[in-house]
Amino acid sequence: MTNGTRADLRELFYKGQLTIGISELSRMTGVSPRQLRYWQKKGYIIPKNEDEPGQARVYTMKMVIKAAAMSNLLQTGYTLKAAAAQVDERMRPAQTIYHLLADRYQGYEVADNGQILVDLGPFDPQPDQELFVKLVGDKVKFELKDNSRPDS
């Protein structure tokens, strides 16, 4: 089997490496840079480099999603404060899922038959077993492998 490293995708997302500047954020959301700076001043969006005064603002994908969602809600009649609160509430499940996957993702394997097995690390109730997830057709299936033997 071929093994994908833990750093293949995880590092990009988990450490916020995918970023854009304020001009790109403005183009993507239809919100002016001036308005985005106001949202930042109010604490609704936070640039990744907020602790680097004098540097151009850069935003993570999380802030891009938040700004776009806020912009959409504003267009439907929400106030800025209500839009920010609504987006924060809607993002909570996504953040939980994101952290669950980011924390558990160990890499992947490609089986001889081409099946991709995503390694979710040790199975808590049985730490000598490794938990994998795969798609079979359109169904998610879990598989435990003994991690005390190579290529089990």
Short mmCIF file of C-alpha atoms in Angstrom, two decimals:
data_model
loop_
_atom_site.label_atom_id
_atom_site.label_comp_id
_atom_site.label_asym_id
_atom_site.label_seq_id
_atom_site.Cartn_x
_atom_site.Cartn_y
_atom_site.Cartn_z
CA MET A 1 0.00 0.00 0.00
CA THR A 2 1.05 3.58 -0.62
CA ASN A 3 0.94 5.78 2.44
CA GLY A 4 0.05 9.49 2.39
CA THR A 5 1.82 11.59 4.95
CA ARG A 6 0.06 13.46 7.70
CA ALA A 7 1.32 16.76 6.29
CA ASP A 8 -0.23 16.30 2.85
CA LEU A 9 -3.35 18.43 3.49
CA ARG A 10 -3.58 18.84 7.22
CA GLU A 11 -0.80 21.39 7.57
CA LEU A 12 -2.35 23.70 4.98
CA PHE A 13 -5.71 23.86 6.70
CA TYR A 14 -4.83 23.36 10.33
CA LYS A 15 -2.20 26.06 10.51
CA GLY A 16 -4.17 28.52 8.40
CA GLN A 17 -1.65 28.50 5.56
CA LEU A 18 -4.28 29.23 2.91
CA THR A 19 -4.70 32.99 3.14
CA ILE A 20 -5.81 35.93 1.02
CA GLY A 21 -5.41 39.68 1.28
CA ILE A 22 -8.09 42.25 1.95
CA SER A 23 -8.46 43.15 -1.74
CA GLU A 24 -9.15 39.53 -2.66
CA LEU A 25 -11.53 39.18 0.28
CA SER A 26 -13.35 42.29 -0.90
CA ARG A 27 -13.67 40.91 -4.45
CA MET A 28 -14.86 37.52 -3.19
CA THR A 29 -17.50 38.90 -0.82
CA GLY A 30 -18.57 42.12 -2.52
CA VAL A 31 -17.76 43.98 0.71
CA SER A 32 -15.53 47.04 0.39
CA PRO A 33 -12.09 47.00 2.03
CA ARG A 34 -13.22 49.97 4.13
CA GLN A 35 -16.22 47.98 5.40
CA LEU A 36 -14.02 44.94 6.07
CA ARG A 37 -11.69 47.13 8.14
CA TYR A 38 -14.74 48.30 10.11
CA TRP A 39 -15.80 44.68 10.67
CA GLN A 40 -12.28 44.01 11.94
CA LYS A 41 -12.42 47.03 14.27
CA LYS A 42 -15.68 45.66 15.71
CA GLY A 43 -14.07 42.21 16.17
CA TYR A 44 -16.30 40.37 13.68
CA ILE A 45 -13.43 39.31 11.42
CA ILE A 46 -9.82 38.91 12.47
CA PRO A 47 -6.83 38.93 10.14
CA LYS A 48 -4.32 36.16 10.68
CA ASN A 49 -1.59 38.73 11.23
CA GLU A 50 -3.49 41.10 13.53
CA ASP A 51 -0.53 41.17 15.91
CA GLU A 52 1.79 42.49 13.17
CA PRO A 53 1.09 46.24 12.94
CA GLY A 54 1.89 47.85 9.62
CA GLN A 55 1.58 44.60 7.68
CA ALA A 56 -1.03 44.09 4.98
CA ARG A 57 -4.03 42.20 6.34
CA VAL A 58 -4.26 38.53 5.42
CA TYR A 59 -7.26 36.34 6.16
CA THR A 60 -7.61 32.59 6.64
CA MET A 61 -10.25 30.56 4.85
CA LYS A 62 -12.29 30.56 8.06
CA MET A 63 -12.51 34.37 7.92
CA VAL A 64 -13.29 34.26 4.19
CA ILE A 65 -16.24 31.98 4.88
CA LYS A 66 -17.37 34.12 7.80
CA ALA A 67 -17.17 37.38 5.82
CA ALA A 68 -19.03 35.87 2.85
CA ALA A 69 -21.76 34.47 5.09
CA MET A 70 -22.11 37.80 6.92
CA SER A 71 -22.37 39.63 3.60
CA ASN A 72 -25.15 37.25 2.48
CA LEU A 73 -27.08 37.75 5.72
CA LEU A 74 -26.72 41.53 5.52
CA GLN A 75 -28.30 41.38 2.06
CA THR A 76 -31.31 39.58 3.53
CA GLY A 77 -31.90 42.27 6.14
CA TYR A 78 -29.83 41.26 9.16
CA THR A 79 -27.99 43.94 11.12
CA LEU A 80 -24.21 43.60 11.23
CA LYS A 81 -24.26 42.46 14.86
CA ALA A 82 -27.04 39.93 14.23
CA ALA A 83 -25.33 38.64 11.06
CA ALA A 84 -22.05 38.09 12.91
CA ALA A 85 -23.83 36.29 15.76
CA GLN A 86 -25.80 34.11 13.33
CA VAL A 87 -22.65 33.18 11.39
CA ASP A 88 -20.78 32.34 14.59
CA GLU A 89 -23.63 30.05 15.65
CA ARG A 90 -23.82 28.39 12.23
CA MET A 91 -20.06 27.87 12.13
CA ARG A 92 -19.90 26.05 15.49
CA PRO A 93 -20.78 22.59 14.06
CA ALA A 94 -18.39 23.11 11.15
CA GLN A 95 -15.59 24.09 13.54
CA THR A 96 -16.23 20.97 15.61
CA ILE A 97 -16.08 18.78 12.52
CA TYR A 98 -12.97 20.60 11.27
CA HIS A 99 -11.12 20.06 14.57
CA LEU A 100 -12.26 16.47 14.80
CA LEU A 101 -10.87 15.71 11.36
CA ALA A 102 -7.75 17.84 11.74
CA ASP A 103 -6.89 16.29 15.09
CA ARG A 104 -7.61 12.69 14.04
CA TYR A 105 -6.32 12.69 10.45
CA GLN A 106 -3.05 10.75 10.29
CA GLY A 107 -2.74 10.29 6.54
CA TYR A 108 -4.13 7.85 4.04
CA GLU A 109 -3.29 4.61 2.34
CA VAL A 110 -4.07 3.47 -1.16
CA ALA A 111 -4.81 -0.24 -1.18
CA ASP A 112 -3.69 -2.47 -4.03
CA ASN A 113 -7.24 -2.30 -5.43
CA GLY A 114 -7.12 1.52 -5.49
CA GLN A 115 -9.35 1.93 -2.42
CA ILE A 116 -8.38 5.00 -0.37
CA LEU A 117 -8.29 4.37 3.37
CA VAL A 118 -8.16 7.48 5.56
CA ASP A 119 -6.18 6.84 8.73
CA LEU A 120 -7.89 8.33 11.81
CA GLY A 121 -5.28 7.07 14.25
CA PRO A 122 -5.58 4.76 17.25
CA PHE A 123 -9.05 3.54 18.13
CA ASP A 124 -9.57 4.84 21.68
CA PRO A 125 -11.25 1.76 23.20
CA GLN A 126 -8.59 -0.48 21.63
CA PRO A 127 -5.33 1.52 21.24
CA ASP A 128 -3.62 -1.43 19.55
CA GLN A 129 -6.09 -0.96 16.67
CA GLU A 130 -5.91 1.77 14.04
CA LEU A 131 -9.20 3.28 12.80
CA PHE A 132 -9.62 3.77 9.06
CA VAL A 133 -12.54 5.14 7.08
CA LYS A 134 -13.30 4.46 3.43
CA LEU A 135 -16.04 4.96 0.88
CA VAL A 136 -17.71 1.88 -0.51
CA GLY A 137 -19.93 3.17 -3.27
CA ASP A 138 -21.53 6.16 -1.58
CA LYS A 139 -21.46 4.65 1.93
CA VAL A 140 -18.91 5.41 4.62
CA LYS A 141 -17.40 2.29 6.16
CA PHE A 142 -15.03 1.98 9.09
CA GLU A 143 -12.25 -0.55 9.38
CA LEU A 144 -10.00 -1.47 12.29
CA LYS A 145 -6.47 -2.67 11.64
CA ASP A 146 -4.06 -4.16 14.13
CA ASN A 147 -1.24 -1.62 14.32
CA SER A 148 1.13 -4.01 16.06
CA ARG A 149 1.73 -5.88 12.79
CA PRO A 150 3.07 -4.18 9.64
CA ASP A 151 0.64 -4.16 6.70
CA SER A 152 -2.14 -5.98 8.57
#
